[in-house]
């Protein structure tokens, strides 16, 4: 018997139920460091070539407003996350992403490439369906290029395609990255590339991320752009288009965050979680209760902490985000010295969670059961802890969390009375994630 359409519609799964978990949410201690980050994420979708982000001086450039005049020196990071798409079904030209560094001084400058990773969506890291939590000691689990790049950087990787350093002669540029974002033979013809670099320079350098369609040789075959072609584009091109939606002014009720194009301040947020600022330990919550700390909290999404963790922008284009909302690429390095103040052994779990975004909370954090369909976090988390024998253990997990997902424990520890255990958690906030999240410490002891 063929069921009527009405019966099929009625068989669809019921909407998720909203649940409230009554747990305290605290501001995250610590702060972002002062390391500047070249932050190239607007426009995310590139249909027309041009300048994505230039910190070069404006003097002598055809479009002076496209250049932000900010020099890097010492430690700095570089992040780029962009998407190419065929503007028409027949326009399958390959878009190239180029990143160049320039030495404005009178002496050679050495730029050390400490860590570096870059991946395409296709074929390097497609957005595949994965379980919510997978232990991933070897870095073989990922979904999307942002997930894979941040997993590599968390492991201290420098891909073999990058040298350990670049030496830039006075008044000259060097190519840091010159790679394609191909769309040919893809259905649909759309692809993305994520890249992250940790760099250290012994002199001032300017940086630019640029986009152009592949030049062709005398036979009509596509080839990689040359340094001279990138330099010409930098001198003569306008900002790449289409432009993303402009952000709302800070403090507006209906907020459009906008995408980031500029230099943000802060590469690592280090925090030691403690019951009091001058106290060395974090007391476990009472049995059956939990406490949470906000992660990547932002405007209108502070979860009652009133803490906005979004990195400040040192320079930016006027039509891009006022802050680095989401803190893409920022490493959270959290130390949890967990102390059991009771006389009985307590069982504690530590987990990452993705509650429903709120600015204020009433009664606790809100979740969905089951979680909504939209994925809000894809990335690798490293957990280190001292076990009962006093030995350090290191475990990596790849997480996929949907909106309103409570998450699974990353580590479970039994802590005897009047004793403490040390847990450390690190992750780089991945592109294509949606903040905020929380770190939750729960006492599972049941009387």
Coordinates of C-alpha atoms in Angstrom, one line a residue:
X1 CA 0.0 0.0 0.0
X2 CA 1.3 3.5 -0.9
X3 CA 1.1 5.8 2.0
X4 CA -0.4 9.2 1.3
X5 CA 1.8 12.3 1.5
X6 CA 0.1 13.5 4.6
X7 CA 1.1 10.3 6.4
X8 CA 4.7 10.7 5.3
X9 CA 4.8 14.3 6.5
X10 CA 3.5 13.2 9.9
X11 CA 6.3 10.6 10.2
X12 CA 9.0 13.3 10.2
X13 CA 10.9 13.6 13.4
X14 CA 9.5 15.9 16.1
X15 CA 11.3 19.3 16.6
X16 CA 14.0 19.3 19.3
X17 CA 13.0 19.9 22.9
X18 CA 14.7 22.8 24.7
X19 CA 16.1 21.9 28.0
X20 CA 17.7 24.0 30.7
X21 CA 20.8 22.9 32.7
X22 CA 21.1 24.9 35.9
X23 CA 24.8 25.6 36.1
X24 CA 26.9 28.6 36.8
X25 CA 28.7 30.3 33.9
X26 CA 31.8 32.2 34.8
X27 CA 34.0 34.6 32.7
X28 CA 37.2 33.0 31.4
X29 CA 40.2 34.3 33.4
X30 CA 43.3 35.6 31.5
X31 CA 43.3 37.5 28.3
X32 CA 44.5 37.4 24.7
X33 CA 48.2 38.0 24.2
X34 CA 49.5 40.9 22.1
X35 CA 50.6 39.0 19.1
X36 CA 49.2 40.6 15.9
X37 CA 47.3 38.4 13.5
X38 CA 47.0 39.2 9.7
X39 CA 43.3 38.2 9.5
X40 CA 42.1 37.7 5.9
X41 CA 38.5 36.4 5.8
X42 CA 36.5 39.1 3.9
X43 CA 35.3 38.7 1.3
X44 CA 34.9 35.1 2.1
X45 CA 33.5 34.4 -1.4
X46 CA 35.6 35.7 -4.2
X47 CA 34.1 36.2 -7.6
X48 CA 36.3 39.0 -8.9
X49 CA 40.0 39.2 -8.3
X50 CA 41.8 41.9 -6.4
X51 CA 43.2 42.7 -3.0
X52 CA 41.9 40.7 -0.1
X53 CA 44.0 42.4 2.6
X54 CA 47.0 44.6 2.3
X55 CA 49.0 46.1 5.2
X56 CA 51.3 47.8 2.7
X57 CA 51.7 51.6 2.7
X58 CA 49.2 53.4 0.4
X59 CA 51.8 55.6 -1.2
X60 CA 52.0 54.9 -5.0
X61 CA 49.1 52.6 -5.1
X62 CA 46.2 53.0 -7.5
X63 CA 43.6 52.5 -4.8
X64 CA 45.2 53.9 -1.6
X65 CA 42.2 52.9 0.6
X66 CA 42.9 49.2 -0.1
X67 CA 46.2 49.4 1.9
X68 CA 46.2 49.7 5.7
X69 CA 49.9 50.6 6.4
X70 CA 50.7 48.2 9.2
X71 CA 54.2 46.6 9.6
X72 CA 54.8 43.4 11.4
X73 CA 58.0 42.6 13.4
X74 CA 58.8 39.8 15.8
X75 CA 56.1 37.2 16.4
X76 CA 52.9 37.4 14.3
X77 CA 50.4 35.1 12.8
X78 CA 48.7 35.0 9.4
X79 CA 45.3 33.6 8.8
X80 CA 43.4 33.4 5.4
X81 CA 40.1 31.7 4.7
X82 CA 38.4 32.2 1.3
X83 CA 36.1 30.5 -1.1
X84 CA 36.0 30.4 -4.9
X85 CA 32.9 29.8 -7.0
X86 CA 32.2 29.7 -10.7
X87 CA 30.3 32.9 -11.5
X88 CA 28.7 31.2 -14.5
X89 CA 28.5 27.4 -15.4
X90 CA 31.1 28.0 -18.1
X91 CA 33.6 30.1 -16.1
X92 CA 35.7 27.4 -14.6
X93 CA 38.9 29.4 -14.4
X94 CA 41.2 28.6 -11.4
X95 CA 41.4 31.3 -8.8
X96 CA 44.8 31.6 -7.1
X97 CA 45.4 32.9 -3.6
X98 CA 48.7 34.6 -3.1
X99 CA 50.3 35.9 0.1
X100 CA 53.4 38.1 -0.2
X101 CA 55.7 39.6 2.4
X102 CA 57.7 42.8 1.7
X103 CA 60.9 44.2 3.4
X104 CA 60.8 48.0 3.5
X105 CA 64.2 48.3 5.3
X106 CA 67.8 48.6 4.3
X107 CA 68.9 45.2 5.6
X108 CA 67.8 41.6 4.8
X109 CA 65.0 40.3 7.0
X110 CA 64.6 36.7 8.0
X111 CA 61.0 35.4 8.5
X112 CA 60.9 32.1 10.4
X113 CA 58.0 29.8 9.5
X114 CA 57.4 28.2 12.8
X115 CA 54.2 26.3 11.9
X116 CA 52.1 26.4 8.7
X117 CA 49.2 24.5 7.1
X118 CA 46.9 25.1 4.2
X119 CA 44.1 22.9 2.8
X120 CA 41.4 22.9 0.2
X121 CA 37.8 21.8 0.9
X122 CA 38.1 19.6 -2.2
X123 CA 39.9 17.2 -2.2
X124 CA 41.9 17.8 1.0
X125 CA 39.2 18.1 3.6
X126 CA 35.6 17.7 2.5
X127 CA 32.8 18.4 4.9
X128 CA 31.9 14.9 5.7
X129 CA 29.6 13.5 8.3
X130 CA 31.5 12.4 11.4
X131 CA 30.5 11.3 14.9
X132 CA 30.2 13.9 17.6
X133 CA 33.5 12.8 19.2
X134 CA 36.4 10.7 17.8
X135 CA 39.7 10.1 19.5
X136 CA 42.3 11.1 16.9
X137 CA 45.9 10.5 17.9
X138 CA 47.3 10.8 14.4
X139 CA 45.4 13.8 13.0
X140 CA 43.5 11.7 10.4
X141 CA 40.0 12.9 11.4
X142 CA 38.7 16.2 10.1
X143 CA 35.7 17.8 8.3
X144 CA 36.4 20.9 6.3
X145 CA 39.7 22.7 5.7
X146 CA 39.5 24.9 8.8
X147 CA 39.2 21.8 10.9
X148 CA 42.2 20.2 9.3
X149 CA 44.4 23.3 9.4
X150 CA 43.7 24.0 13.1
X151 CA 44.4 20.4 14.0
X152 CA 47.8 20.5 12.3
X153 CA 48.7 23.8 14.0
X154 CA 47.7 22.4 17.4
X155 CA 50.1 19.6 16.8
X156 CA 53.0 21.9 15.8
X157 CA 53.0 21.0 12.2
X158 CA 54.8 22.9 9.4
X159 CA 53.8 21.3 6.1
X160 CA 56.6 20.2 3.8
X161 CA 55.6 22.6 1.1
X162 CA 56.8 25.5 3.3
X163 CA 60.5 26.2 4.0
X164 CA 61.7 26.8 7.6
X165 CA 62.4 30.5 6.8
X166 CA 62.3 33.2 4.1
X167 CA 65.1 35.7 3.6
X168 CA 63.8 38.9 2.1
X169 CA 66.3 41.3 0.7
X170 CA 65.9 45.1 1.2
X171 CA 63.1 46.6 -0.9
X172 CA 62.0 43.2 -2.1
X173 CA 59.1 40.9 -1.7
X174 CA 58.9 37.1 -1.3
X175 CA 55.9 34.7 -1.9
X176 CA 54.7 33.0 1.3
X177 CA 51.8 31.2 -0.4
X178 CA 50.8 30.8 -4.1
X179 CA 48.2 28.1 -4.4
X180 CA 45.0 27.5 -6.4
X181 CA 41.4 27.2 -5.3
X182 CA 40.2 25.1 -8.3
X183 CA 36.5 24.6 -9.1
X184 CA 36.7 22.6 -12.4
X185 CA 35.2 19.1 -12.2
X186 CA 33.5 19.9 -9.0
X187 CA 29.7 19.7 -8.6
X188 CA 28.8 22.3 -7.6
X189 CA 31.8 24.3 -8.8
X190 CA 32.7 25.8 -5.4
X191 CA 35.8 25.3 -3.3
X192 CA 37.6 26.9 -0.3
X193 CA 41.0 27.2 1.1
X194 CA 42.0 27.7 4.8
X195 CA 45.6 28.6 5.8
X196 CA 47.3 29.5 9.0
X197 CA 51.0 30.5 9.7
X198 CA 52.9 31.2 12.9
X199 CA 55.8 33.5 11.9
X200 CA 58.7 35.4 13.5
X201 CA 60.5 38.2 11.8
X202 CA 63.8 39.9 12.8
X203 CA 62.8 43.1 11.0
X204 CA 59.7 44.9 9.7
X205 CA 57.6 43.4 7.0
X206 CA 54.4 44.2 5.3
X207 CA 51.9 41.5 4.1
X208 CA 49.2 41.2 1.5
X209 CA 46.7 38.5 0.5
X210 CA 45.7 38.7 -3.1
X211 CA 43.4 36.8 -5.6
X212 CA 43.8 36.5 -9.3
X213 CA 42.6 34.0 -12.0
X214 CA 45.4 31.8 -13.3
X215 CA 47.3 33.3 -16.1
X216 CA 47.8 31.1 -19.2
X217 CA 50.9 30.2 -21.2
X218 CA 51.4 30.3 -24.9
X219 CA 49.4 27.1 -25.4
X220 CA 46.5 28.4 -23.4
X221 CA 47.2 26.2 -20.3
X222 CA 46.8 27.7 -16.9
X223 CA 49.9 28.4 -14.8
X224 CA 50.8 29.8 -11.4
X225 CA 51.1 33.6 -11.1
X226 CA 54.7 34.9 -10.8
X227 CA 55.9 37.2 -8.0
X228 CA 56.0 40.1 -10.6
X229 CA 52.3 39.5 -11.5
X230 CA 51.3 39.5 -7.8
X231 CA 53.3 42.7 -7.3
X232 CA 51.6 44.4 -10.2
X233 CA 48.1 43.3 -8.9
X234 CA 49.1 44.8 -5.5
X235 CA 50.1 48.1 -7.0
X236 CA 47.1 48.5 -9.4
X237 CA 44.1 46.4 -8.2
X238 CA 41.1 47.4 -6.1
X239 CA 39.6 45.4 -3.3
X240 CA 38.3 42.0 -4.4
X241 CA 34.5 41.6 -4.7
X242 CA 31.7 41.0 -4.0
X243 CA 32.0 42.7 -0.6
X244 CA 30.4 41.0 2.4
X245 CA 27.6 42.6 4.4
X246 CA 28.8 45.6 6.3
X247 CA 28.7 45.2 10.1
X248 CA 26.3 46.8 12.5
X249 CA 27.7 49.5 14.8
X250 CA 28.9 48.0 18.0
X251 CA 26.1 48.1 20.6
X252 CA 23.3 47.8 18.0
X253 CA 20.3 45.6 18.9
X254 CA 20.0 43.7 15.6
X255 CA 23.6 42.8 15.0
X256 CA 25.4 41.9 11.8
X257 CA 28.9 40.9 12.9
X258 CA 30.5 41.1 9.5
X259 CA 33.6 39.2 8.3
X260 CA 37.1 40.1 9.3
X261 CA 39.8 41.8 7.1
X262 CA 42.5 43.5 9.0
X263 CA 45.0 43.0 11.7
X264 CA 43.6 41.6 15.0
X265 CA 45.4 41.5 18.3
X266 CA 45.8 38.2 20.0
X267 CA 46.9 34.7 19.0
X268 CA 46.7 32.8 22.3
X269 CA 44.3 33.1 25.3
X270 CA 46.0 31.5 28.3
X271 CA 44.0 30.9 31.5
X272 CA 44.4 29.2 34.8
X273 CA 41.0 28.4 36.2
X274 CA 40.8 28.9 40.0
X275 CA 38.2 29.4 42.6
X276 CA 39.8 32.8 43.5
X277 CA 42.3 34.9 41.7
X278 CA 44.9 34.4 44.4
X279 CA 44.1 30.8 45.1
X280 CA 46.0 28.1 43.2
X281 CA 43.1 25.5 42.7
X282 CA 39.6 25.2 41.3
X283 CA 37.3 23.6 43.8
X284 CA 35.0 21.0 42.3
X285 CA 31.3 21.9 42.2
X286 CA 29.1 20.0 44.7
X287 CA 28.1 16.5 43.7
X288 CA 25.7 16.4 40.8
X289 CA 26.4 20.0 39.9
X290 CA 28.5 21.8 37.2
X291 CA 30.3 25.0 36.4
X292 CA 31.1 26.4 33.0
X293 CA 33.5 29.0 31.5
X294 CA 32.6 30.9 28.4
X295 CA 34.7 30.3 25.2
X296 CA 34.7 32.7 22.3
X297 CA 31.9 34.8 23.9
X298 CA 31.0 37.8 21.8
X299 CA 28.6 40.7 21.4
X300 CA 25.0 39.6 22.3
X301 CA 26.4 36.2 23.2
X302 CA 28.1 36.4 26.5
X303 CA 26.0 33.8 28.3
X304 CA 25.5 36.1 31.3
X305 CA 29.2 36.7 31.9
X306 CA 29.3 40.2 30.2
X307 CA 32.7 39.1 28.8
X308 CA 33.4 39.8 25.1
X309 CA 36.4 37.7 24.1
X310 CA 36.5 38.9 20.5
X311 CA 40.0 40.1 19.5
X312 CA 40.3 43.8 19.0
X313 CA 41.1 45.1 15.5
X314 CA 44.3 47.2 15.2
X315 CA 43.5 48.1 11.6
X316 CA 40.6 47.1 9.4
X317 CA 38.6 48.1 6.3
X318 CA 35.5 50.2 7.0
X319 CA 33.0 47.7 5.6
X320 CA 34.4 44.7 7.7
X321 CA 34.0 43.5 11.3
X322 CA 34.8 45.9 14.1
X323 CA 36.2 42.9 16.1
X324 CA 37.4 39.5 15.3
X325 CA 34.1 37.9 16.3
X326 CA 34.6 34.2 16.7
X327 CA 38.4 34.4 17.2
X328 CA 39.1 32.1 14.2
X329 CA 42.6 30.7 14.7
X330 CA 43.0 31.8 18.3
X331 CA 44.4 29.2 20.6
X332 CA 42.7 28.6 23.9
X333 CA 45.2 27.1 26.4
X334 CA 43.4 26.4 29.6
X335 CA 44.9 24.9 32.9
X336 CA 42.5 23.3 35.3
X337 CA 44.0 22.5 38.8
X338 CA 41.0 20.6 40.1
X339 CA 40.8 20.2 43.9
X340 CA 38.4 18.0 45.9
X341 CA 37.6 19.9 49.1
X342 CA 35.6 17.0 50.6
X343 CA 36.8 13.9 52.4
X344 CA 35.3 11.5 49.9
X345 CA 36.5 10.6 46.4
X346 CA 34.7 12.6 43.7
X347 CA 34.3 11.7 40.0
X348 CA 34.7 14.8 37.7
X349 CA 34.2 15.1 33.9
X350 CA 35.4 17.9 31.7
X351 CA 33.6 18.6 28.4
X352 CA 33.2 21.2 25.6
X353 CA 29.6 22.2 25.0
X354 CA 27.7 24.4 22.5
X355 CA 24.7 25.9 24.3
X356 CA 22.1 28.0 22.6
X357 CA 23.5 31.5 22.2
X358 CA 22.2 34.0 24.8
X359 CA 23.5 37.3 26.2
X360 CA 21.7 36.7 29.6
X361 CA 20.8 33.4 31.1
X362 CA 17.8 32.6 33.2
X363 CA 18.2 29.5 35.4
X364 CA 21.0 28.0 33.4
X365 CA 22.3 27.1 30.0
X366 CA 19.9 26.1 27.3
X367 CA 20.4 23.0 25.1
X368 CA 18.4 21.1 22.5
X369 CA 17.4 17.4 22.8
X370 CA 18.3 16.2 20.2
X371 CA 20.7 18.9 19.0
X372 CA 19.6 21.0 16.0
X373 CA 20.9 20.1 12.6
X374 CA 23.3 23.0 12.1
X375 CA 26.9 22.2 12.9
X376 CA 28.4 24.9 15.2
X377 CA 31.8 23.5 15.9
X378 CA 34.2 21.2 14.0
X379 CA 37.7 20.9 15.4
X380 CA 40.4 19.2 17.3
X381 CA 40.9 19.5 21.1
X382 CA 44.0 18.3 22.9
X383 CA 43.6 17.2 26.5
X384 CA 46.5 16.5 28.8
X385 CA 46.2 15.3 32.4
X386 CA 48.2 13.7 35.2
X387 CA 46.8 10.2 35.9
X388 CA 46.7 8.4 39.3
X389 CA 50.3 7.2 38.8
X390 CA 51.6 10.8 38.3
X391 CA 52.2 10.3 34.5
X392 CA 51.2 12.8 31.9
X393 CA 48.7 11.5 29.4
X394 CA 47.9 13.3 26.1
X395 CA 44.8 12.7 24.0
X396 CA 43.4 14.4 20.9
X397 CA 39.7 14.4 20.0
X398 CA 38.0 15.7 17.0
X399 CA 34.6 17.2 17.9
X400 CA 31.5 17.9 15.8
X401 CA 29.0 19.8 17.8
X402 CA 25.6 21.0 16.6
X403 CA 23.6 23.9 17.9
X404 CA 22.5 23.1 21.5
X405 CA 24.7 20.0 21.9
X406 CA 25.8 19.1 25.4
X407 CA 28.8 17.2 24.3
X408 CA 30.6 14.1 25.7
X409 CA 33.3 14.1 28.4
X410 CA 36.8 14.6 27.1
X411 CA 38.3 13.3 30.3
X412 CA 37.0 11.7 33.5
X413 CA 39.0 11.7 36.7
X414 CA 38.5 10.3 40.2
X415 CA 39.9 12.7 42.7
X416 CA 40.4 11.5 46.3
X417 CA 39.4 13.7 49.2
X418 CA 41.6 16.6 49.9
X419 CA 43.7 16.0 46.7
X420 CA 43.9 17.6 43.3
X421 CA 44.5 16.7 39.7
X422 CA 45.8 18.8 36.9
X423 CA 44.1 18.9 33.5
X424 CA 45.1 21.0 30.5
X425 CA 43.0 21.7 27.4
X426 CA 44.1 23.3 24.2
X427 CA 42.4 24.0 20.9
X428 CA 42.5 26.6 18.1
X429 CA 39.1 28.0 17.3
X430 CA 38.3 26.7 13.9
X431 CA 36.9 28.6 10.9
X432 CA 33.3 27.7 10.0
X433 CA 32.5 27.4 13.7
X434 CA 29.8 29.5 15.3
X435 CA 30.4 30.8 18.9
X436 CA 30.0 30.7 21.8
X437 CA 30.9 27.4 23.4
X438 CA 31.6 26.6 27.1
X439 CA 34.1 24.4 29.0
X440 CA 32.1 22.5 31.6
X441 CA 33.4 20.9 34.8
X442 CA 30.9 18.5 36.3
X443 CA 30.9 16.5 39.6
X444 CA 29.3 13.2 38.8
X445 CA 29.4 11.9 42.3
X446 CA 26.0 10.6 43.3
X447 CA 25.1 9.8 46.8

